[in-house]
PDB file of N, CA, C and O in Angstrom:
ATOM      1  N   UNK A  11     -38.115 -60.402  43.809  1.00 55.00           N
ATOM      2  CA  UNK A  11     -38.702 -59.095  43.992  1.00 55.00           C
ATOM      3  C   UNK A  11     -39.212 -58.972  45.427  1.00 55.00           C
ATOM      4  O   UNK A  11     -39.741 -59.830  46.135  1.00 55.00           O
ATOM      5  N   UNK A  12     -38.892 -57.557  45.708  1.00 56.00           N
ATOM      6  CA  UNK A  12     -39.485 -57.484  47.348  1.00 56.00           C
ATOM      7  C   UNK A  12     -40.355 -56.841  47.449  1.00 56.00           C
ATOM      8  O   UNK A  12     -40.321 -55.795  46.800  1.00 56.00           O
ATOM      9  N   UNK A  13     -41.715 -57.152  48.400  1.00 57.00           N
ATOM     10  CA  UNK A  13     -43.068 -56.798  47.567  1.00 57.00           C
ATOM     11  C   UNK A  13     -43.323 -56.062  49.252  1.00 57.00           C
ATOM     12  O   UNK A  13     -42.625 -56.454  50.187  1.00 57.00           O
ATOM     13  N   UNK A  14     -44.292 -55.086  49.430  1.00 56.00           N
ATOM     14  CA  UNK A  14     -44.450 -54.312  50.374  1.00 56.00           C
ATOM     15  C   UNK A  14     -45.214 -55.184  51.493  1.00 56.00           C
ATOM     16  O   UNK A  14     -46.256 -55.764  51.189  1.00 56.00           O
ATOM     17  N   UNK A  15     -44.719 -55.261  52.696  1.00 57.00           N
ATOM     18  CA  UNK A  15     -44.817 -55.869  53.763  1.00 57.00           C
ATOM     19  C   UNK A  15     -44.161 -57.401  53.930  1.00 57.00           C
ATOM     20  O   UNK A  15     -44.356 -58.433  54.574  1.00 57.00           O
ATOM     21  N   UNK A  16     -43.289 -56.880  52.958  1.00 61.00           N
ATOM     22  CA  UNK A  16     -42.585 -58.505  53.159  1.00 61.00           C
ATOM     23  C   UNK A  16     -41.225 -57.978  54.705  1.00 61.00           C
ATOM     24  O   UNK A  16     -40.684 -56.911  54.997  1.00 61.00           O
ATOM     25  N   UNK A  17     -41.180 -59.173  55.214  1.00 67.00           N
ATOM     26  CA  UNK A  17     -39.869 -59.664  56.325  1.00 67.00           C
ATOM     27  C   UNK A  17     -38.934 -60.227  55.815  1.00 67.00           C
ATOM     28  O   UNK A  17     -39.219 -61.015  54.914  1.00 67.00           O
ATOM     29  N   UNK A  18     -37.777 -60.089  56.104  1.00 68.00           N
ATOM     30  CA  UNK A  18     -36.731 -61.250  56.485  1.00 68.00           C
ATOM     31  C   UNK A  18     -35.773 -60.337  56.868  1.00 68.00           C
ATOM     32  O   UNK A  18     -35.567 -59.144  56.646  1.00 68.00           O
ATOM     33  N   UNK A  19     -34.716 -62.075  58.129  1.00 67.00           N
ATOM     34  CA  UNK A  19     -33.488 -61.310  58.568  1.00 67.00           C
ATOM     35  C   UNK A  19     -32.789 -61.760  57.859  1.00 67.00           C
ATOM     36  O   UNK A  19     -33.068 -62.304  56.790  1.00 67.00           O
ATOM     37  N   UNK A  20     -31.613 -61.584  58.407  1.00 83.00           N
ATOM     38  CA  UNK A  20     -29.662 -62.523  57.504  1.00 83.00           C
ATOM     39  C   UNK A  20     -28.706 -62.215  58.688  1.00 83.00           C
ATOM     40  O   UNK A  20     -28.814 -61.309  59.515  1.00 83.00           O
ATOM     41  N   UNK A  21     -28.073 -62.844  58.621  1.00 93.00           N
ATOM     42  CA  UNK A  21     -26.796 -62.842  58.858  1.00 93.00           C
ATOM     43  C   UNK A  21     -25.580 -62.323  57.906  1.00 93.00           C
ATOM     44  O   UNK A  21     -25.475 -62.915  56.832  1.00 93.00           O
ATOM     45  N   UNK A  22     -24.846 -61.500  58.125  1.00 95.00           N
ATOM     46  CA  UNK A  22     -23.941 -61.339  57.222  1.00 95.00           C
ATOM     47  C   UNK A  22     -22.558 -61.324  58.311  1.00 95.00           C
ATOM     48  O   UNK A  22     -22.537 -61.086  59.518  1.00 95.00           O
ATOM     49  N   UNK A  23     -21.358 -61.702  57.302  1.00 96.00           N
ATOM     50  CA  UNK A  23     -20.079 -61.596  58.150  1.00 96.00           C
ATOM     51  C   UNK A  23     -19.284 -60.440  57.161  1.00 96.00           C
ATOM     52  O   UNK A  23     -19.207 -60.627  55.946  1.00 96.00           O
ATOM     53  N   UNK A  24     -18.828 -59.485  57.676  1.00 97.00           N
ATOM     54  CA  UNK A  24     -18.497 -58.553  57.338  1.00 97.00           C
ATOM     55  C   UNK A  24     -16.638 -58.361  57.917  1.00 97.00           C
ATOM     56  O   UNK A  24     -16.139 -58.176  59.026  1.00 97.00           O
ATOM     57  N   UNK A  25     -16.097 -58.511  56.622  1.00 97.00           N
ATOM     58  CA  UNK A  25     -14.534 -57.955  56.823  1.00 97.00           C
ATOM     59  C   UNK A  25     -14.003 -56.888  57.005  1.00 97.00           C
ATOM     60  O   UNK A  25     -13.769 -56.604  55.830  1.00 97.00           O
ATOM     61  N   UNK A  26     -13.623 -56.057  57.579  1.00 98.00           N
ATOM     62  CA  UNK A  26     -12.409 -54.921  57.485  1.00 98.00           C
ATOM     63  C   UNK A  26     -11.199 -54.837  57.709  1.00 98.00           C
ATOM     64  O   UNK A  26     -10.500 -55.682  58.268  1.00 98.00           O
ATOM     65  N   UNK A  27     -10.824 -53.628  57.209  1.00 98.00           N
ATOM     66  CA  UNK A  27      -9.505 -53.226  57.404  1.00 98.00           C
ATOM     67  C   UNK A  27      -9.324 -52.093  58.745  1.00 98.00           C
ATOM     68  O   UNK A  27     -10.299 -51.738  59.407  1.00 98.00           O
ATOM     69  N   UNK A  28      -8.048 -51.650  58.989  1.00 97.00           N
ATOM     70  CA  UNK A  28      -7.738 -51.073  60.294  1.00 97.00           C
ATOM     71  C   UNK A  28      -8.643 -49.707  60.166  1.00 97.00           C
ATOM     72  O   UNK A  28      -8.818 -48.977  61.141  1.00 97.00           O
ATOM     73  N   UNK A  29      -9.143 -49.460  59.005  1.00 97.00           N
ATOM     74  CA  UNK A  29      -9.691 -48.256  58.823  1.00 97.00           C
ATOM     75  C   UNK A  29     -11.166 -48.272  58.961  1.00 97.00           C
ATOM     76  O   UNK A  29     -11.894 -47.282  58.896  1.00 97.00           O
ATOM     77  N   UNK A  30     -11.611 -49.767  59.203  1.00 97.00           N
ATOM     78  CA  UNK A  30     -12.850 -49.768  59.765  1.00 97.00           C
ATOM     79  C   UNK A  30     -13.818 -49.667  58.831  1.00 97.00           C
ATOM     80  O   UNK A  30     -14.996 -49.352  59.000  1.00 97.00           O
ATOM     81  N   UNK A  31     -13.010 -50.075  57.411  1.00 98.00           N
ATOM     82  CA  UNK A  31     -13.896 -49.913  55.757  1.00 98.00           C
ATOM     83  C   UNK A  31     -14.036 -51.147  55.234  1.00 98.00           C
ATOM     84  O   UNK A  31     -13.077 -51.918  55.190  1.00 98.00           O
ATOM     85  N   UNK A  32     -14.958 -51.395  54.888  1.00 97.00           N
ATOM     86  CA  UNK A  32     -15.766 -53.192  55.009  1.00 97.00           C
ATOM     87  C   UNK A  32     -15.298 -53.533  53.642  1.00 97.00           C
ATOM     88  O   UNK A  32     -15.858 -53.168  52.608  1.00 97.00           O
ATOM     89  N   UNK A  33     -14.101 -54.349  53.727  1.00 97.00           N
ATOM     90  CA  UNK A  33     -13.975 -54.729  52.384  1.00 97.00           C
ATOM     91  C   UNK A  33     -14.294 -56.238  51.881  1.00 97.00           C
ATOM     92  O   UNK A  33     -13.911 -56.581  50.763  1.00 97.00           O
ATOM     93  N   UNK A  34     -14.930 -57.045  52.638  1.00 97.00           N
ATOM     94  CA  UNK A  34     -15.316 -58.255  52.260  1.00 97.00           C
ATOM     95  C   UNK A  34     -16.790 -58.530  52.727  1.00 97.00           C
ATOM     96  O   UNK A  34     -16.869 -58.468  53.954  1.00 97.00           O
ATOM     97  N   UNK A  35     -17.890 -58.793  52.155  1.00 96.00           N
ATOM     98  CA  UNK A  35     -19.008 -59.536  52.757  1.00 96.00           C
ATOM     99  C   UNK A  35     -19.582 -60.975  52.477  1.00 96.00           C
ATOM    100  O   UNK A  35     -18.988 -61.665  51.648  1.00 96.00           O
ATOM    101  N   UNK A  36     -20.068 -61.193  52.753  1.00 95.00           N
ATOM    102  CA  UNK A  36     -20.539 -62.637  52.778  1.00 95.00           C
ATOM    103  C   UNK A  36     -21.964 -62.820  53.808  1.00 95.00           C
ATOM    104  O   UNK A  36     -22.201 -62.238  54.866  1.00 95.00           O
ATOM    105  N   UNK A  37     -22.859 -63.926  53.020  1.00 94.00           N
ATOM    106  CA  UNK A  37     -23.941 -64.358  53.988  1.00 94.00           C
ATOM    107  C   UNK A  37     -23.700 -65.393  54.272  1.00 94.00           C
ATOM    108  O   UNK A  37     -23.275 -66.354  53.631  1.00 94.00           O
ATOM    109  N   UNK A  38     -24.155 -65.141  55.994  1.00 94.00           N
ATOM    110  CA  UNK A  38     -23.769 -66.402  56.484  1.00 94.00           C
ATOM    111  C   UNK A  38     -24.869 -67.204  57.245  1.00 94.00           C
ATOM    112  O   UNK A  38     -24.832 -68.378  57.613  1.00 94.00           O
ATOM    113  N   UNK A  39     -25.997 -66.145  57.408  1.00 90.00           N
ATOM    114  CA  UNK A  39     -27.117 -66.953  57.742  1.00 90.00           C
ATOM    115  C   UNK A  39     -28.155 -66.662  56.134  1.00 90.00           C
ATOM    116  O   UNK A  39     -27.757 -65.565  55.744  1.00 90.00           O
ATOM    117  N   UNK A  40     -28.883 -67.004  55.460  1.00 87.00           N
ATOM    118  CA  UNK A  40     -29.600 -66.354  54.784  1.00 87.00           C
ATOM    119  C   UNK A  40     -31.127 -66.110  55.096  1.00 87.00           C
ATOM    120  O   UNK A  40     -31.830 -66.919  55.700  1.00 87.00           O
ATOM    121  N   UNK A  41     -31.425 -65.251  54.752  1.00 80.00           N
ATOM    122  CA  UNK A  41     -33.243 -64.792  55.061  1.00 80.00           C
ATOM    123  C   UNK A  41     -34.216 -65.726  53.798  1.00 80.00           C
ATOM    124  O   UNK A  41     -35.428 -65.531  53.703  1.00 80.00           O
ATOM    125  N   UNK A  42     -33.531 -66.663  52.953  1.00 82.00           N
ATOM    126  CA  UNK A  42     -34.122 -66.879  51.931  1.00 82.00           C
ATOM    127  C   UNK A  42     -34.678 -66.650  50.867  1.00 82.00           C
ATOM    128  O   UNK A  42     -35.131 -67.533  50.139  1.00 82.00           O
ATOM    129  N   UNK A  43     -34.725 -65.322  50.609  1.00 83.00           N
ATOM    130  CA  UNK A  43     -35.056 -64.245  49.411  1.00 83.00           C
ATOM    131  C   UNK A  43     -33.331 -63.712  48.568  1.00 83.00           C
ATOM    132  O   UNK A  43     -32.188 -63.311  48.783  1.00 83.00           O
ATOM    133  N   UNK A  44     -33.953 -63.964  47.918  1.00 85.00           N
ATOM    134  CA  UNK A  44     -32.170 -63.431  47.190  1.00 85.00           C
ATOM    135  C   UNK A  44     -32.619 -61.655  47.413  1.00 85.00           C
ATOM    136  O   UNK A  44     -31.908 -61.159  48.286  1.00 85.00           O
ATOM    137  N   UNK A  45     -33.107 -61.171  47.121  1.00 85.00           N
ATOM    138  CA  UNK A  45     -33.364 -59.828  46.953  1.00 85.00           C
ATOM    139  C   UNK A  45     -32.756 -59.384  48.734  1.00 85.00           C
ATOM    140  O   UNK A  45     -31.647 -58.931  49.015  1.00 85.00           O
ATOM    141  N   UNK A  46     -33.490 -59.587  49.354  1.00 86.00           N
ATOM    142  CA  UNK A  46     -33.053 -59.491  50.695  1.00 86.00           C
ATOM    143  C   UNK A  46     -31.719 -59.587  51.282  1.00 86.00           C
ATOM    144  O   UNK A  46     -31.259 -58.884  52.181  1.00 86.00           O
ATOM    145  N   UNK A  47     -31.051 -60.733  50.539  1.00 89.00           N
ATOM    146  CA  UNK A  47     -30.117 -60.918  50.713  1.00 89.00           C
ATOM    147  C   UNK A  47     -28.934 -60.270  49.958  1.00 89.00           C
ATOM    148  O   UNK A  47     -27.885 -60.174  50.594  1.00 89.00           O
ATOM    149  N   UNK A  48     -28.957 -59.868  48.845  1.00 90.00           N
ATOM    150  CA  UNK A  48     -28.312 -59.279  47.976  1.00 90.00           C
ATOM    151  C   UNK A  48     -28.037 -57.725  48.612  1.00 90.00           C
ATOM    152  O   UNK A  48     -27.018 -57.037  48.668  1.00 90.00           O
ATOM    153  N   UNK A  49     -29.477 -57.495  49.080  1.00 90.00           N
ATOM    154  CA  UNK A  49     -29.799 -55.836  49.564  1.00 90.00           C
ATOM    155  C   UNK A  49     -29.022 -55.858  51.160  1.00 90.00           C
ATOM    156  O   UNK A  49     -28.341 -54.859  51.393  1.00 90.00           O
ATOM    157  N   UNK A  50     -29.068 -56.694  52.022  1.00 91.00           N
ATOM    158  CA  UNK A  50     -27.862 -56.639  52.782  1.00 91.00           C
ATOM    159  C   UNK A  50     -26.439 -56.878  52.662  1.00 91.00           C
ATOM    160  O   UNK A  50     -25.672 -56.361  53.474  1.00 91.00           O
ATOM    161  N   UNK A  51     -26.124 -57.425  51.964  1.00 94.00           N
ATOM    162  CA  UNK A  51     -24.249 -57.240  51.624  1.00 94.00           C
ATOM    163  C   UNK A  51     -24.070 -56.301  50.527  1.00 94.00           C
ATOM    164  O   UNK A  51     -22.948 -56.288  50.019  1.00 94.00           O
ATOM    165  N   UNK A  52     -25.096 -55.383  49.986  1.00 94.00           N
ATOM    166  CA  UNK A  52     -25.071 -53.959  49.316  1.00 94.00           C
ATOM    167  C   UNK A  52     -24.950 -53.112  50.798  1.00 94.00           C
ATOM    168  O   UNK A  52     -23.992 -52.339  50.802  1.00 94.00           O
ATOM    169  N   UNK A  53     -25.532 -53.120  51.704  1.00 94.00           N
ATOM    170  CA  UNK A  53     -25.845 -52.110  52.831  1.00 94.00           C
ATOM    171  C   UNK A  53     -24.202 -52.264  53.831  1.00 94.00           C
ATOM    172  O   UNK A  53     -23.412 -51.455  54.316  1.00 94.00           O
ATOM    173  N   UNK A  54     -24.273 -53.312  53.783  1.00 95.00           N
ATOM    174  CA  UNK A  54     -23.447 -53.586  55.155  1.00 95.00           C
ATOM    175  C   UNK A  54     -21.588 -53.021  53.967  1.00 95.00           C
ATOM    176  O   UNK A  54     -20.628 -52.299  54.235  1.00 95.00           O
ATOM    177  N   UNK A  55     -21.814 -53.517  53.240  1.00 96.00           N
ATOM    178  CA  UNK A  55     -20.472 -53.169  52.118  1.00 96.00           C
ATOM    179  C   UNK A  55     -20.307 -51.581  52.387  1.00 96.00           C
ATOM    180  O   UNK A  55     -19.159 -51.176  52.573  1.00 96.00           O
ATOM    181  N   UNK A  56     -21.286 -50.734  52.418  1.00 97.00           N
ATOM    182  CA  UNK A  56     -21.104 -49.334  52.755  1.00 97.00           C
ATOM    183  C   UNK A  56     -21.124 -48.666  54.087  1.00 97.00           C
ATOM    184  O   UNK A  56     -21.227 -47.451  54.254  1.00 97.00           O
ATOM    185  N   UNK A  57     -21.021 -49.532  54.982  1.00 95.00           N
ATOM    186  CA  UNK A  57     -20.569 -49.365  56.327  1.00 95.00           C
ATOM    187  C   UNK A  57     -19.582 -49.162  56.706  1.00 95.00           C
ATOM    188  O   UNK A  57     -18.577 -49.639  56.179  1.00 95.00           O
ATOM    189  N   UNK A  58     -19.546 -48.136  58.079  1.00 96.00           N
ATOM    190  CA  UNK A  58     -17.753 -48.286  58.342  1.00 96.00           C
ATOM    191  C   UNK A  58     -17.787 -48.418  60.023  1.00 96.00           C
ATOM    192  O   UNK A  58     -18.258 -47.694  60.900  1.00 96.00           O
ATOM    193  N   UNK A  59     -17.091 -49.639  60.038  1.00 94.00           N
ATOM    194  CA  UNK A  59     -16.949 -49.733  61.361  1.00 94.00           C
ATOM    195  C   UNK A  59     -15.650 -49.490  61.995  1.00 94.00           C
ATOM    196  O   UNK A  59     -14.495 -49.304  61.614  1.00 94.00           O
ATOM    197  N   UNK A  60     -16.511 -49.589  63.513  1.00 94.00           N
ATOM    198  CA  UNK A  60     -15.046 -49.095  64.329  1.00 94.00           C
ATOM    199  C   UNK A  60     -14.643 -50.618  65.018  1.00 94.00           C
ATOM    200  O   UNK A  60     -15.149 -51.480  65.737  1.00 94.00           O
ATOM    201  N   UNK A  61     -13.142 -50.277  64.149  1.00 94.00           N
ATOM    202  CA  UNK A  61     -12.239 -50.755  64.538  1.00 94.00           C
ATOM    203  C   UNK A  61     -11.866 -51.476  66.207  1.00 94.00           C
ATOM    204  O   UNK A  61     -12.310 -50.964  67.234  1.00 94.00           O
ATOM    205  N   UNK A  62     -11.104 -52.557  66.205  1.00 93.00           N
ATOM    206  CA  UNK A  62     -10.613 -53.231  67.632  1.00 93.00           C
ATOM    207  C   UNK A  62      -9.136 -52.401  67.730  1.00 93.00           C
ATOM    208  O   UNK A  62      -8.726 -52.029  66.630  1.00 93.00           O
ATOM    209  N   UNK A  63      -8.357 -52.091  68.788  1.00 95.00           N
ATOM    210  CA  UNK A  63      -7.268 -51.670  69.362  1.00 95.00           C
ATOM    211  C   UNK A  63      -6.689 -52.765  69.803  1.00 95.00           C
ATOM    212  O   UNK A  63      -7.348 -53.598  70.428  1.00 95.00           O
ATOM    213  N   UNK A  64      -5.299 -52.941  69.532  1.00 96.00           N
ATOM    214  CA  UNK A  64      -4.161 -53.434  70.109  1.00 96.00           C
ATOM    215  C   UNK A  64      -3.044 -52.679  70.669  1.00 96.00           C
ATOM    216  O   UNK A  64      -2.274 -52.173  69.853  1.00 96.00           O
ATOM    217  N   UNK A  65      -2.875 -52.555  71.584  1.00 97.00           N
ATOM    218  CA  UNK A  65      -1.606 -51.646  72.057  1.00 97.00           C
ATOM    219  C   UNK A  65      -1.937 -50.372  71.326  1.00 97.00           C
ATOM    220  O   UNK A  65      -0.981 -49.799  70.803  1.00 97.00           O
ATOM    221  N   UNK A  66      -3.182 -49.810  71.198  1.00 95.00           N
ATOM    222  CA  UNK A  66      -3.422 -48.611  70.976  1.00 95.00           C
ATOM    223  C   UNK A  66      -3.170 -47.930  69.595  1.00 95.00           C
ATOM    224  O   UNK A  66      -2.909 -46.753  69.348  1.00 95.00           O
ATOM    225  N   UNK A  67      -3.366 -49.323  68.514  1.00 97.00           N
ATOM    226  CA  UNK A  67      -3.198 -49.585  67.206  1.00 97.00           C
ATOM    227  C   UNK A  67      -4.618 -49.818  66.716  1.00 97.00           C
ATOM    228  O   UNK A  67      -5.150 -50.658  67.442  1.00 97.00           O
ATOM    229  N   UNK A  68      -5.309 -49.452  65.899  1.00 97.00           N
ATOM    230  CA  UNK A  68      -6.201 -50.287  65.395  1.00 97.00           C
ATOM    231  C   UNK A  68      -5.997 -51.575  64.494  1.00 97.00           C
ATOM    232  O   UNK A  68      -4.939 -51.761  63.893  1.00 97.00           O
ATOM    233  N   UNK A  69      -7.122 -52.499  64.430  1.00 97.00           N
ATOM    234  CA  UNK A  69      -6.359 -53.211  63.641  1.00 97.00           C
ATOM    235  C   UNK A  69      -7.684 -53.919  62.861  1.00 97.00           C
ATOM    236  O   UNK A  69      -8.784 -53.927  63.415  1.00 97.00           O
ATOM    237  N   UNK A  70      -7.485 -54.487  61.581  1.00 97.00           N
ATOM    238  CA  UNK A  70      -9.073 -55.203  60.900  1.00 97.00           C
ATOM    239  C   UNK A  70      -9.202 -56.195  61.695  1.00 97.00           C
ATOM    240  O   UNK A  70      -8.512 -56.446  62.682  1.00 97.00           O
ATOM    241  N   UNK A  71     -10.677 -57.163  61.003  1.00 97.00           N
ATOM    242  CA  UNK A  71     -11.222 -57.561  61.650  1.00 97.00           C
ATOM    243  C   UNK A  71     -11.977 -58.164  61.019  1.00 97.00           C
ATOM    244  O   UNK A  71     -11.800 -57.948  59.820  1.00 97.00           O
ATOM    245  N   UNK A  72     -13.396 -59.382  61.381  1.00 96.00           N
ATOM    246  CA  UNK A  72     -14.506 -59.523  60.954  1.00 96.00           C
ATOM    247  C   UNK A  72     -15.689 -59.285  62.016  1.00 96.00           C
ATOM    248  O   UNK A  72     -15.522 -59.337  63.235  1.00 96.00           O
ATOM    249  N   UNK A  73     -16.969 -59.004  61.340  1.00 95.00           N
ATOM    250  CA  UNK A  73     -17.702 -58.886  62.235  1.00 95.00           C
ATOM    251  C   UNK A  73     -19.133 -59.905  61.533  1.00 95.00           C
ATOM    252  O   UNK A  73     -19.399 -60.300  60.398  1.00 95.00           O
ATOM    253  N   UNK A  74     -19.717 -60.020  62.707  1.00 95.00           N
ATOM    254  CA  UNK A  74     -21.059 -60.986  62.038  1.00 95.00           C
ATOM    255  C   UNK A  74     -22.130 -59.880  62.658  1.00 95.00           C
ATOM    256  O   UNK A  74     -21.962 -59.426  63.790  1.00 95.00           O
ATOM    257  N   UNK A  75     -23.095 -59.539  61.932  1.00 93.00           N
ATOM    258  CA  UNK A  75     -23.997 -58.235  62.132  1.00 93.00           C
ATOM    259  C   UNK A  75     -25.163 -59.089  61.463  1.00 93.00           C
ATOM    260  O   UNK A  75     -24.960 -59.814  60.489  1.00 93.00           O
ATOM    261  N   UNK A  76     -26.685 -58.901  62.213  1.00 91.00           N
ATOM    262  CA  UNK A  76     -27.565 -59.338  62.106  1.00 91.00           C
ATOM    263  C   UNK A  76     -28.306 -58.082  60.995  1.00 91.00           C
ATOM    264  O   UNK A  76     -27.909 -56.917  61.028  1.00 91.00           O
ATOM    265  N   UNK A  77     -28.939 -58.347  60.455  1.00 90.00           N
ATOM    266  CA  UNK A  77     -29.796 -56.958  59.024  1.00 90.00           C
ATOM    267  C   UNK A  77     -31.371 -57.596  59.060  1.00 90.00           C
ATOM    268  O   UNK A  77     -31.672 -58.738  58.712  1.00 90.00           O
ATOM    269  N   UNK A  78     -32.131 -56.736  59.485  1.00 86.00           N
ATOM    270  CA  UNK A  78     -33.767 -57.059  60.166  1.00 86.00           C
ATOM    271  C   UNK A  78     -34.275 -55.730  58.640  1.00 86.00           C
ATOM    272  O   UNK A  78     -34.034 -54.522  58.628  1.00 86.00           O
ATOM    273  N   UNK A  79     -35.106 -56.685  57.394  1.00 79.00           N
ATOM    274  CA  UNK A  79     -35.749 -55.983  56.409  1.00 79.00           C
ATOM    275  C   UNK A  79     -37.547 -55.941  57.062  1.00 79.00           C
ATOM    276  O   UNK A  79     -38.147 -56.949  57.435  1.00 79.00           O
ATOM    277  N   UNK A  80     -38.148 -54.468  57.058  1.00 73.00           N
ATOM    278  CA  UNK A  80     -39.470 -54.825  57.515  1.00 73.00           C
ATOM    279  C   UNK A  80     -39.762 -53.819  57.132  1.00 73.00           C
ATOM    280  O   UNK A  80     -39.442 -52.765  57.683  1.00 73.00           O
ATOM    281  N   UNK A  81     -40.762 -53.962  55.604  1.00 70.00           N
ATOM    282  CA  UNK A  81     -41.498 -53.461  54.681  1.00 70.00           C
ATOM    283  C   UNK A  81     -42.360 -53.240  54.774  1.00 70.00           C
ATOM    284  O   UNK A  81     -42.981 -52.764  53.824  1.00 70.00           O
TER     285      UNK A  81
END
C-alpha cells in the first residue's frame, strides 16, 4: 500500500514498436515497494513514444526511462 508522502524511484525498460506503442515493460531497477513498482509499468505501458528513424523509416525499439513517485 502507498501511504501519503511516501517516495520511490524505478527504473523501467520499456519496448516498442515502429508506432512508438509500448508493448513490453519490465523493471529493471526497482524502488522496492511493489505498489510503486507495479504503478510504473501500469504508467509507462500507456505511453507512446517517439520512435528512432532509419533512412527515414521509423523503427521499434527499447527505452530505459527513470519514474520519480512523490506523494
Amino acid at each position: 500500500k502507498i501511504t501519503a508522502g511516501a517516495n520511490g524511484a524505478k527504473a523501467v525498460l520499456a519496448r516498442y514498436d515502429a508506432n512508438g506503442t509500448v508493448m513490453e515493460t519490465r523493471v529493471h531497477k526497482s524502488s522496492r515497494n511493489v505498489d510503486f513498482d507495479r504503478a510504473a509499468l501500469r504508467g509507462v505501458k500507456k505511453w507512446k513514444i517517439n520512435p528512432s528513424e532509419i533512412n527515414g523509416q521509423a523503427i521499434g525499439g527499447e527505452a530505459l526511462v527513470d519514474v520519480v513517485f512523490r506523494l
